[in-house]
Amino acid sequence: AELIEELLEEQLAVCLEDSVPADTTTPLRQEAAAPNTDKPEPPKVVISSLLLQLANDCNLNCVYCYGDGGSYGRTRELMDFETAQKGIDLMCAHSDGLQDLHIAFFGGEPLLNFSLMKQVVAYCTEMEQKHGKKFRYNMTTNGTILNDEMYRFIKDHAVATMISMDGGKAVQ
């Protein structure tokens, strides 16, 4: 429960229950209003993976995009380092005895915020030394802005990369 509150407070998670009018009676609202003290303590949450949506934007405007052109119906913006750092710190704090941790770079188009990707990997390298962890990375990208510098970085840091190829120019 504390972890969920922390995620909500740091805006690293959203509560779908908040979209339900306050006067609506739902099991989650009932439990929050009158918790059952007979229930055992919930199991501790262990976090092993973190998805960082580096860009709430995309350089393409595919007609079929489920993410509304990368914005997901929200403001088109890039994640800042402070937000990414909070997520990484939270994952490290709740990874218990796990040694291998995973970060997924996502978007929109994550390569629109390549500078943050580099900062995140550098910070995770520090965390590896400090906490004895090993970070692994992956990324989903359309690949259209991939350049030599990005390619070398991806190769040097073993970022498993999935390139979406969803059709011809007519649907892109």
GROMACS .gro file of N, CA and C in nm, residues 3-171:
model
  507
    3LEU      N    1   0.387   0.155  -0.127
    3LEU     CA    2   0.448   0.165  -0.258
    3LEU      C    3   0.350   0.228  -0.357
    4ILE      N    4   0.226   0.185  -0.354
    4ILE     CA    5   0.126   0.240  -0.445
    4ILE      C    6   0.105   0.388  -0.416
    5GLU      N    7   0.097   0.424  -0.290
    5GLU     CA    8   0.083   0.565  -0.254
    5GLU      C    9   0.202   0.646  -0.305
    6GLU      N   10   0.323   0.590  -0.292
    6GLU     CA   11   0.443   0.660  -0.338
    6GLU      C   12   0.441   0.677  -0.490
    7LEU      N   13   0.401   0.572  -0.562
    7LEU     CA   14   0.392   0.580  -0.708
    7LEU      C   15   0.291   0.686  -0.750
    8LEU      N   16   0.177   0.689  -0.684
    8LEU     CA   17   0.074   0.788  -0.716
    8LEU      C   18   0.122   0.929  -0.683
    9GLU      N   19   0.187   0.945  -0.568
    9GLU     CA   20   0.235   1.076  -0.525
    9GLU      C   21   0.339   1.130  -0.623
   10GLU      N   22   0.428   1.045  -0.671
   10GLU     CA   23   0.533   1.086  -0.763
   10GLU      C   24   0.483   1.092  -0.907
   11GLN      N   25   0.355   1.064  -0.927
   11GLN     CA   26   0.291   1.061  -1.058
   11GLN      C   27   0.358   0.963  -1.152
   12LEU      N   28   0.408   0.852  -1.095
   12LEU     CA   29   0.465   0.744  -1.175
   12LEU      C   30   0.360   0.638  -1.205
   13ALA      N   31   0.241   0.656  -1.148
   13ALA     CA   32   0.128   0.566  -1.174
   13ALA      C   33   0.001   0.649  -1.162
   14VAL      N   34  -0.103   0.599  -1.224
   14VAL     CA   35  -0.233   0.665  -1.212
   14VAL      C   36  -0.332   0.565  -1.156
   15CYS      N   37  -0.427   0.615  -1.082
   15CYS     CA   38  -0.529   0.530  -1.023
   15CYS      C   39  -0.655   0.545  -1.107
   16LEU      N   40  -0.695   0.436  -1.172
   16LEU     CA   41  -0.816   0.441  -1.253
   16LEU      C   42  -0.937   0.468  -1.167
   17GLU      N   43  -0.931   0.435  -1.041
   17GLU     CA   44  -1.042   0.458  -0.948
   17GLU      C   45  -1.072   0.607  -0.936
   18ASP      N   46  -0.969   0.693  -0.957
   18ASP     CA   47  -0.990   0.837  -0.947
   18ASP      C   48  -1.085   0.889  -1.055
   19SER      N   49  -1.101   0.814  -1.163
   19SER     CA   50  -1.190   0.858  -1.270
   19SER      C   51  -1.336   0.823  -1.241
   20VAL      N   52  -1.361   0.750  -1.134
   20VAL     CA   53  -1.497   0.713  -1.095
   20VAL      C   54  -1.550   0.821  -1.001
   21PRO      N   55  -1.672   0.873  -1.027
   21PRO     CA   56  -1.726   0.976  -0.937
   21PRO      C   57  -1.723   0.932  -0.792
   22ALA      N   58  -1.697   1.028  -0.702
   22ALA     CA   59  -1.680   0.999  -0.559
   22ALA      C   60  -1.803   0.936  -0.496
   23ASP      N   61  -1.921   0.966  -0.550
   23ASP     CA   62  -2.042   0.910  -0.490
   23ASP      C   63  -2.073   0.769  -0.541
   24THR      N   64  -1.991   0.719  -0.632
   24THR     CA   65  -2.009   0.584  -0.684
   24THR      C   66  -1.955   0.484  -0.583
   25THR      N   67  -2.029   0.379  -0.558
   25THR     CA   68  -1.983   0.276  -0.465
   25THR      C   69  -1.916   0.166  -0.546
   26THR      N   70  -1.788   0.143  -0.518
   26THR     CA   71  -1.713   0.037  -0.582
   26THR      C   72  -1.643  -0.042  -0.473
   27PRO      N   73  -1.608  -0.166  -0.501
   27PRO     CA   74  -1.537  -0.245  -0.398
   27PRO      C   75  -1.409  -0.177  -0.349
   28LEU      N   76  -1.334  -0.113  -0.441
   28LEU     CA   77  -1.209  -0.048  -0.400
   28LEU      C   78  -1.237   0.069  -0.307
   29ARG      N   79  -1.338   0.150  -0.338
   29ARG     CA   80  -1.374   0.263  -0.252
   29ARG      C   81  -1.427   0.213  -0.116
   30GLN      N   82  -1.505   0.104  -0.118
   30GLN     CA   83  -1.558   0.050   0.007
   30GLN      C   84  -1.444   0.004   0.096
   31GLU      N   85  -1.348  -0.066   0.037
   31GLU     CA   86  -1.235  -0.116   0.115
   31GLU      C   87  -1.151  -0.002   0.171
   32ALA      N   88  -1.133   0.103   0.090
   32ALA     CA   89  -1.055   0.218   0.137
   32ALA      C   90  -1.127   0.289   0.250
   33ALA      N   91  -1.260   0.294   0.242
   33ALA     CA   92  -1.338   0.363   0.345
   33ALA      C   93  -1.342   0.283   0.475
   34ALA      N   94  -1.352   0.153   0.464
   34ALA     CA   95  -1.362   0.069   0.584
   34ALA      C   96  -1.274  -0.054   0.566
   35PRO      N   97  -1.144  -0.040   0.586
   35PRO     CA   98  -1.055  -0.154   0.566
   35PRO      C   99  -1.087  -0.268   0.662
   36ASN      N  100  -1.070  -0.388   0.612
   36ASN     CA  101  -1.094  -0.509   0.690
   36ASN      C  102  -0.966  -0.542   0.766
   37THR      N  103  -0.969  -0.529   0.896
   37THR     CA  104  -0.849  -0.554   0.977
   37THR      C  105  -0.822  -0.703   0.996
   38ASP      N  106  -0.917  -0.788   0.954
   38ASP     CA  107  -0.897  -0.933   0.966
   38ASP      C  108  -0.811  -0.988   0.852
   39LYS      N  109  -0.790  -0.911   0.748
   39LYS     CA  110  -0.713  -0.958   0.634
   39LYS      C  111  -0.565  -0.961   0.668
   40PRO      N  112  -0.493  -1.058   0.615
   40PRO     CA  113  -0.348  -1.061   0.638
   40PRO      C  114  -0.280  -0.945   0.565
   41GLU      N  115  -0.162  -0.911   0.610
   41GLU     CA  116  -0.084  -0.805   0.547
   41GLU      C  117  -0.057  -0.843   0.401
   42PRO      N  118  -0.076  -0.750   0.307
   42PRO     CA  119  -0.051  -0.783   0.167
   42PRO      C  120   0.097  -0.816   0.145
   43PRO      N  121   0.125  -0.901   0.046
   43PRO     CA  122   0.265  -0.935   0.021
   43PRO      C  123   0.343  -0.812  -0.023
   44LYS      N  124   0.472  -0.812   0.006
   44LYS     CA  125   0.558  -0.701  -0.030
   44LYS      C  126   0.573  -0.698  -0.183
   45VAL      N  127   0.564  -0.580  -0.240
   45VAL     CA  128   0.579  -0.564  -0.384
   45VAL      C  129   0.728  -0.553  -0.417
   46VAL      N  130   0.771  -0.633  -0.513
   46VAL     CA  131   0.909  -0.630  -0.559
   46VAL      C  132   0.907  -0.583  -0.704
   47ILE      N  133   0.987  -0.483  -0.735
   47ILE     CA  134   0.990  -0.428  -0.870
   47ILE      C  135   1.119  -0.472  -0.938
   48SER      N  136   1.104  -0.533  -1.055
   48SER     CA  137   1.221  -0.578  -1.131
   48SER      C  138   1.233  -0.507  -1.265
   49SER      N  139   1.126  -0.442  -1.309
   49SER     CA  140   1.126  -0.377  -1.440
   49SER      C  141   1.061  -0.240  -1.433
   50LEU      N  142   1.109  -0.151  -1.518
   50LEU     CA  143   1.056  -0.015  -1.524
   50LEU      C  144   1.045   0.025  -1.669
   51LEU      N  145   0.930   0.074  -1.709
   51LEU     CA  146   0.911   0.127  -1.843
   51LEU      C  147   0.916   0.279  -1.834
   52LEU      N  148   1.011   0.338  -1.904
   52LEU     CA  149   1.024   0.483  -1.906
   52LEU      C  150   0.973   0.534  -2.041
   53GLN      N  151   0.865   0.609  -2.039
   53GLN     CA  152   0.812   0.667  -2.162
   53GLN      C  153   0.888   0.797  -2.185
   54LEU      N  154   1.003   0.784  -2.253
   54LEU     CA  155   1.094   0.897  -2.271
   54LEU      C  156   1.031   1.012  -2.348
   55ALA      N  157   0.945   0.979  -2.442
   55ALA     CA  158   0.883   1.082  -2.525
   55ALA      C  159   0.734   1.056  -2.535
   56ASN      N  160   0.659   1.155  -2.498
   56ASN     CA  161   0.514   1.151  -2.517
   56ASN      C  162   0.487   1.222  -2.650
   57ASP      N  163   0.558   1.177  -2.752
   57ASP     CA  164   0.554   1.237  -2.884
   57ASP      C  165   0.615   1.139  -2.983
   58CYS      N  166   0.592   1.163  -3.111
   58CYS     CA  167   0.647   1.077  -3.215
   58CYS      C  168   0.673   1.162  -3.338
   59ASN      N  169   0.773   1.122  -3.416
   59ASN     CA  170   0.805   1.193  -3.539
   59ASN      C  171   0.718   1.148  -3.656
   60LEU      N  172   0.641   1.043  -3.637
   60LEU     CA  173   0.547   0.997  -3.740
   60LEU      C  174   0.405   1.026  -3.694
   61ASN      N  175   0.313   1.013  -3.784
   61ASN     CA  176   0.172   1.031  -3.749
   61ASN      C  177   0.093   0.919  -3.816
   62CYS      N  178   0.124   0.797  -3.777
   62CYS     CA  179   0.062   0.680  -3.839
   62CYS      C  180  -0.089   0.681  -3.814
   63VAL      N  181  -0.165   0.655  -3.919
   63VAL     CA  182  -0.311   0.664  -3.909
   63VAL      C  183  -0.370   0.560  -3.815
   64TYR      N  184  -0.302   0.450  -3.795
   64TYR     CA  185  -0.354   0.340  -3.713
   64TYR      C  186  -0.304   0.346  -3.568
   65CYS      N  187  -0.224   0.444  -3.533
   65CYS     CA  188  -0.153   0.445  -3.405
   65CYS      C  189  -0.248   0.443  -3.285
   66TYR      N  190  -0.234   0.341  -3.202
   66TYR     CA  191  -0.314   0.331  -3.079
   66TYR      C  192  -0.273   0.436  -2.977
   67GLY      N  193  -0.155   0.496  -2.994
   67GLY     CA  194  -0.104   0.597  -2.901
   67GLY      C  195  -0.131   0.738  -2.947
   68ASP      N  196  -0.227   0.756  -3.039
   68ASP     CA  197  -0.265   0.889  -3.085
   68ASP      C  198  -0.143   0.969  -3.130
   69GLY      N  199  -0.065   0.908  -3.219
   69GLY     CA  200   0.054   0.974  -3.270
   69GLY      C  201   0.165   0.989  -3.168
   70GLY      N  202   0.163   0.907  -3.065
   70GLY     CA  203   0.268   0.908  -2.963
   70GLY      C  204   0.234   0.990  -2.841
   71SER      N  205   0.125   1.068  -2.845
   71SER     CA  206   0.091   1.153  -2.730
   71SER      C  207  -0.005   1.085  -2.633
   72TYR      N  208  -0.067   0.978  -2.678
   72TYR     CA  209  -0.167   0.906  -2.596
   72TYR      C  210  -0.276   1.001  -2.546
   73GLY      N  211  -0.308   1.102  -2.629
   73GLY     CA  212  -0.414   1.195  -2.595
   73GLY      C  213  -0.375   1.298  -2.489
   74ARG      N  214  -0.247   1.308  -2.460
   74ARG     CA  215  -0.198   1.403  -2.359
   74ARG      C  216  -0.107   1.506  -2.425
   75THR      N  217  -0.050   1.592  -2.346
   75THR     CA  218   0.041   1.693  -2.397
   75THR      C  219   0.165   1.626  -2.457
   76ARG      N  220   0.207   1.673  -2.574
   76ARG     CA  221   0.329   1.620  -2.635
   76ARG      C  222   0.449   1.681  -2.561
   77GLU      N  223   0.524   1.593  -2.493
   77GLU     CA  224   0.638   1.642  -2.416
   77GLU      C  225   0.739   1.531  -2.398
   78LEU      N  226   0.856   1.569  -2.350
   78LEU     CA  227   0.964   1.474  -2.324
   78LEU      C  228   0.981   1.459  -2.174
   79MET      N  229   1.013   1.338  -2.130
   79MET     CA  230   1.039   1.313  -1.989
   79MET      C  231   1.168   1.383  -1.950
   80ASP      N  232   1.175   1.431  -1.826
   80ASP     CA  233   1.298   1.492  -1.777
   80ASP      C  234   1.376   1.391  -1.692
   81PHE      N  235   1.503   1.423  -1.665
   81PHE     CA  236   1.588   1.330  -1.590
   81PHE      C  237   1.536   1.308  -1.449
   82GLU      N  238   1.485   1.411  -1.385
   82GLU     CA  239   1.437   1.397  -1.247
   82GLU      C  240   1.328   1.291  -1.236
   83THR      N  241   1.237   1.288  -1.332
   83THR     CA  242   1.130   1.189  -1.330
   83THR      C  243   1.187   1.049  -1.350
   84ALA      N  244   1.276   1.034  -1.447
   84ALA     CA  245   1.338   0.904  -1.472
   84ALA      C  246   1.417   0.857  -1.350
   85GLN      N  247   1.490   0.948  -1.288
   85GLN     CA  248   1.570   0.915  -1.170
   85GLN      C  249   1.482   0.866  -1.056
   86LYS      N  250   1.368   0.932  -1.034
   86LYS     CA  251   1.276   0.889  -0.928
   86LYS      C  252   1.228   0.747  -0.954
   87GLY      N  253   1.196   0.716  -1.077
   87GLY     CA  254   1.152   0.581  -1.111
   87GLY      C  255   1.260   0.477  -1.088
   88ILE      N  256   1.383   0.509  -1.128
   88ILE     CA  257   1.496   0.417  -1.109
   88ILE      C  258   1.523   0.397  -0.960
   89ASP      N  259   1.523   0.506  -0.885
   89ASP     CA  260   1.547   0.497  -0.740
   89ASP      C  261   1.438   0.413  -0.673
   90LEU      N  262   1.315   0.432  -0.714
   90LEU     CA  263   1.204   0.355  -0.658
   90LEU      C  264   1.221   0.206  -0.689
   91MET      N  265   1.259   0.175  -0.814
   91MET     CA  266   1.281   0.035  -0.850
   91MET      C  267   1.395  -0.024  -0.767
   92CYS      N  268   1.504   0.048  -0.753
   92CYS     CA  269   1.617  -0.003  -0.673
   92CYS      C  270   1.575  -0.026  -0.528
   93ALA      N  271   1.498   0.066  -0.473
   93ALA     CA  272   1.454   0.055  -0.333
   93ALA      C  273   1.360  -0.063  -0.311
   94HIS      N  274   1.289  -0.104  -0.415
   94HIS     CA  275   1.191  -0.212  -0.401
   94HIS      C  276   1.229  -0.335  -0.482
   95SER      N  277   1.358  -0.352  -0.510
   95SER     CA  278   1.402  -0.469  -0.585
   95SER      C  279   1.450  -0.582  -0.496
   96ASP      N  280   1.450  -0.558  -0.365
   96ASP     CA  281   1.491  -0.659  -0.266
   96ASP      C  282   1.619  -0.729  -0.308
   97GLY      N  283   1.621  -0.860  -0.308
   97GLY     CA  284   1.741  -0.935  -0.337
   97GLY      C  285   1.768  -0.955  -0.485
   98LEU      N  286   1.686  -0.897  -0.570
   98LEU     CA  287   1.708  -0.914  -0.714
   98LEU      C  288   1.835  -0.843  -0.757
   99GLN      N  289   1.910  -0.910  -0.840
   99GLN     CA  290   2.033  -0.850  -0.890
   99GLN      C  291   2.010  -0.791  -1.029
  100ASP      N  292   1.931  -0.859  -1.113
  100ASP     CA  293   1.906  -0.814  -1.249
  100ASP      C  294   1.780  -0.729  -1.256
  101LEU      N  295   1.796  -0.606  -1.305
  101LEU     CA  296   1.683  -0.514  -1.320
  101LEU      C  297   1.673  -0.476  -1.467
  102HIS      N  298   1.553  -0.439  -1.509
  102HIS     CA  299   1.529  -0.414  -1.650
  102HIS      C  300   1.462  -0.278  -1.669
  103ILE      N  301   1.511  -0.205  -1.768
  103ILE     CA  302   1.450  -0.078  -1.805
  103ILE      C  303   1.413  -0.083  -1.952
  104ALA      N  304   1.286  -0.048  -1.981
  104ALA     CA  305   1.238  -0.041  -2.118
  104ALA      C  306   1.222   0.106  -2.156
  105PHE      N  307   1.280   0.144  -2.269
  105PHE     CA  308   1.266   0.279  -2.322
  105PHE      C  309   1.153   0.276  -2.424
  106PHE      N  310   1.054   0.363  -2.403
  106PHE     CA  311   0.933   0.358  -2.483
  106PHE      C  312   0.889   0.499  -2.517
  107GLY      N  313   0.788   0.511  -2.597
  107GLY     CA  314   0.729   0.639  -2.633
  107GLY      C  315   0.589   0.614  -2.685
  108GLY      N  316   0.543   0.696  -2.759
  108GLY     CA  317   0.590   0.773  -2.871
  108GLY      C  318   0.717   0.712  -2.928
  109GLU      N  319   0.804   0.800  -2.963
  109GLU     CA  320   0.935   0.761  -3.019
  109GLU      C  321   1.043   0.796  -2.918
  110PRO      N  322   1.099   0.695  -2.848
  110PRO     CA  323   1.197   0.723  -2.742
  110PRO      C  324   1.324   0.792  -2.792
  111LEU      N  325   1.361   0.771  -2.918
  111LEU     CA  326   1.484   0.833  -2.967
  111LEU      C  327   1.471   0.984  -2.984
  112LEU      N  328   1.349   1.038  -2.973
  112LEU     CA  329   1.333   1.183  -2.971
  112LEU      C  330   1.394   1.241  -2.843
  113ASN      N  331   1.416   1.157  -2.743
  113ASN     CA  332   1.476   1.199  -2.617
  113ASN      C  333   1.602   1.116  -2.590
  114PHE      N  334   1.684   1.104  -2.693
  114PHE     CA  335   1.807   1.024  -2.685
  114PHE      C  336   1.900   1.074  -2.576
  115SER      N  337   1.904   1.205  -2.554
  115SER     CA  338   1.992   1.259  -2.449
  115SER      C  339   1.952   1.203  -2.312
  116LEU      N  340   1.822   1.188  -2.287
  116LEU     CA  341   1.778   1.130  -2.160
  116LEU      C  342   1.814   0.982  -2.152
  117MET      N  343   1.803   0.911  -2.262
  117MET     CA  344   1.841   0.770  -2.263
  117MET      C  345   1.986   0.755  -2.218
  118LYS      N  346   2.073   0.842  -2.269
  118LYS     CA  347   2.214   0.837  -2.230
  118LYS      C  348   2.230   0.870  -2.081
  119GLN      N  349   2.157   0.968  -2.031
  119GLN     CA  350   2.164   1.003  -1.888
  119GLN      C  351   2.117   0.886  -1.802
  120VAL      N  352   2.009   0.820  -1.844
  120VAL     CA  353   1.955   0.708  -1.767
  120VAL      C  354   2.057   0.595  -1.759
  121VAL      N  355   2.118   0.561  -1.870
  121VAL     CA  356   2.217   0.452  -1.870
  121VAL      C  357   2.337   0.490  -1.783
  122ALA      N  358   2.381   0.614  -1.789
  122ALA     CA  359   2.493   0.658  -1.703
  122ALA      C  360   2.453   0.649  -1.556
  123TYR      N  361   2.333   0.692  -1.522
  123TYR     CA  362   2.286   0.685  -1.384
  123TYR      C  363   2.274   0.540  -1.338
  124CYS      N  364   2.223   0.454  -1.424
  124CYS     CA  365   2.210   0.312  -1.388
  124CYS      C  366   2.347   0.247  -1.369
  125THR      N  367   2.446   0.291  -1.443
  125THR     CA  368   2.583   0.241  -1.424
  125THR      C  369   2.631   0.276  -1.284
  126GLU      N  370   2.601   0.398  -1.238
  126GLU     CA  371   2.635   0.437  -1.100
  126GLU      C  372   2.560   0.349  -1.000
  127MET      N  373   2.432   0.323  -1.025
  127MET     CA  374   2.350   0.242  -0.935
  127MET      C  375   2.399   0.097  -0.931
  128GLU      N  376   2.450   0.048  -1.044
  128GLU     CA  377   2.506  -0.088  -1.046
  128GLU      C  378   2.621  -0.099  -0.946
  129GLN      N  379   2.709  -0.001  -0.948
  129GLN     CA  380   2.824  -0.002  -0.859
  129GLN      C  381   2.783   0.019  -0.714
  130LYS      N  382   2.687   0.107  -0.692
  130LYS     CA  383   2.643   0.142  -0.558
  130LYS      C  384   2.563   0.029  -0.492
  131HIS      N  385   2.478  -0.038  -0.569
  131HIS     CA  386   2.385  -0.137  -0.512
  131HIS      C  387   2.412  -0.281  -0.555
  132GLY      N  388   2.515  -0.303  -0.636
  132GLY     CA  389   2.545  -0.439  -0.681
  132GLY      C  390   2.437  -0.495  -0.773
  133LYS      N  391   2.377  -0.410  -0.854
  133LYS     CA  392   2.272  -0.452  -0.947
  133LYS      C  393   2.329  -0.460  -1.088
  134LYS      N  394   2.254  -0.523  -1.177
  134LYS     CA  395   2.289  -0.526  -1.319
  134LYS      C  396   2.165  -0.483  -1.397
  135PHE      N  397   2.177  -0.373  -1.470
  135PHE     CA  398   2.065  -0.324  -1.550
  135PHE      C  399   2.074  -0.375  -1.692
  136ARG      N  400   1.960  -0.411  -1.745
  136ARG     CA  401   1.947  -0.450  -1.886
  136ARG      C  402   1.843  -0.356  -1.946
  137TYR      N  403   1.858  -0.331  -2.076
  137TYR     CA  404   1.774  -0.231  -2.141
  137TYR      C  405   1.710  -0.289  -2.267
  138ASN      N  406   1.591  -0.235  -2.298
  138ASN     CA  407   1.533  -0.260  -2.429
  138ASN      C  408   1.461  -0.135  -2.474
  139MET      N  409   1.427  -0.133  -2.603
  139MET     CA  410   1.363  -0.016  -2.660
  139MET      C  411   1.274  -0.058  -2.775
  140THR      N  412   1.161   0.010  -2.788
  140THR     CA  413   1.074  -0.003  -2.904
  140THR      C  414   1.081   0.128  -2.979
  141THR      N  415   1.115   0.123  -3.107
  141THR     CA  416   1.134   0.244  -3.186
  141THR      C  417   1.084   0.221  -3.329
  142ASN      N  418   1.052   0.330  -3.398
  142ASN     CA  419   1.019   0.315  -3.540
  142ASN      C  420   1.146   0.317  -3.624
  143GLY      N  421   1.259   0.351  -3.565
  143GLY     CA  422   1.388   0.344  -3.631
  143GLY      C  423   1.417   0.450  -3.735
  144THR      N  424   1.324   0.541  -3.757
  144THR     CA  425   1.340   0.636  -3.867
  144THR      C  426   1.442   0.746  -3.838
  145ILE      N  427   1.475   0.771  -3.713
  145ILE     CA  428   1.574   0.876  -3.683
  145ILE      C  429   1.704   0.818  -3.627
  146LEU      N  430   1.718   0.688  -3.633
  146LEU     CA  431   1.837   0.620  -3.585
  146LEU      C  432   1.958   0.667  -3.666
  147ASN      N  433   2.061   0.717  -3.598
  147ASN     CA  434   2.182   0.762  -3.666
  147ASN      C  435   2.303   0.685  -3.612
  148ASP      N  436   2.421   0.716  -3.661
  148ASP     CA  437   2.541   0.641  -3.621
  148ASP      C  438   2.568   0.652  -3.472
  149GLU      N  439   2.553   0.771  -3.414
  149GLU     CA  440   2.578   0.788  -3.270
  149GLU      C  441   2.483   0.700  -3.189
  150MET      N  442   2.356   0.702  -3.226
  150MET     CA  443   2.256   0.621  -3.156
  150MET      C  444   2.286   0.472  -3.172
  151TYR      N  445   2.322   0.433  -3.293
  151TYR     CA  446   2.353   0.293  -3.319
  151TYR      C  447   2.470   0.246  -3.232
  152ARG      N  448   2.576   0.327  -3.225
  152ARG     CA  449   2.693   0.290  -3.142
  152ARG      C  450   2.653   0.279  -2.994
  153PHE      N  451   2.572   0.373  -2.947
  153PHE     CA  452   2.529   0.371  -2.807
  153PHE      C  453   2.447   0.245  -2.778
  154ILE      N  454   2.353   0.215  -2.866
  154ILE     CA  455   2.268   0.096  -2.851
  154ILE      C  456   2.354  -0.030  -2.847
  155LYS      N  457   2.451  -0.036  -2.937
  155LYS     CA  458   2.540  -0.152  -2.944
  155LYS      C  459   2.630  -0.159  -2.820
  156ASP      N  460   2.690  -0.046  -2.782
  156ASP     CA  461   2.782  -0.044  -2.668
  156ASP      C  462   2.714  -0.080  -2.536
  157HIS      N  463   2.586  -0.049  -2.522
  157HIS     CA  464   2.514  -0.073  -2.397
  157HIS      C  465   2.413  -0.186  -2.408
  158ALA      N  466   2.425  -0.264  -2.515
  158ALA     CA  467   2.343  -0.384  -2.535
  158ALA      C  468   2.193  -0.355  -2.514
  159VAL      N  469   2.145  -0.247  -2.575
  159VAL     CA  470   2.003  -0.213  -2.567
  159VAL      C  471   1.930  -0.300  -2.670
  160ALA      N  472   1.855  -0.399  -2.621
  160ALA     CA  473   1.777  -0.484  -2.712
  160ALA      C  474   1.674  -0.395  -2.780
  161THR      N  475   1.674  -0.394  -2.911
  161THR     CA  476   1.593  -0.298  -2.986
  161THR      C  477   1.493  -0.368  -3.075
  162MET      N  478   1.367  -0.327  -3.060
  162MET     CA  479   1.261  -0.375  -3.148
  162MET      C  480   1.221  -0.258  -3.237
  163ILE      N  481   1.230  -0.277  -3.368
  163ILE     CA  482   1.190  -0.174  -3.462
  163ILE      C  483   1.056  -0.213  -3.521
  164SER      N  484   0.958  -0.124  -3.507
  164SER     CA  485   0.825  -0.151  -3.561
  164SER      C  486   0.824  -0.117  -3.710
  165MET      N  487   0.780  -0.212  -3.788
  165MET     CA  488   0.764  -0.193  -3.933
  165MET      C  489   0.620  -0.232  -3.964
  166ASP      N  490   0.535  -0.132  -3.966
  166ASP     CA  491   0.391  -0.159  -3.966
  166ASP      C  492   0.323  -0.143  -4.099
  167GLY      N  493   0.397  -0.126  -4.204
  167GLY     CA  494   0.335  -0.111  -4.336
  167GLY      C  495   0.410  -0.012  -4.420
  168GLY      N  496   0.353   0.018  -4.535
  168GLY     CA  497   0.417   0.109  -4.630
  168GLY      C  498   0.390   0.253  -4.595
  169LYS      N  499   0.439   0.344  -4.681
  169LYS     CA  500   0.427   0.488  -4.657
  169LYS      C  501   0.282   0.533  -4.647
  170ALA      N  502   0.192   0.464  -4.713
  170ALA     CA  503   0.051   0.505  -4.712
  170ALA      C  504  -0.009   0.504  -4.572
  171VAL      N  505   0.035   0.413  -4.486
  171VAL     CA  506  -0.022   0.407  -4.350
  171VAL      C  507   0.067   0.473  -4.247
   0.00000   0.00000   0.00000
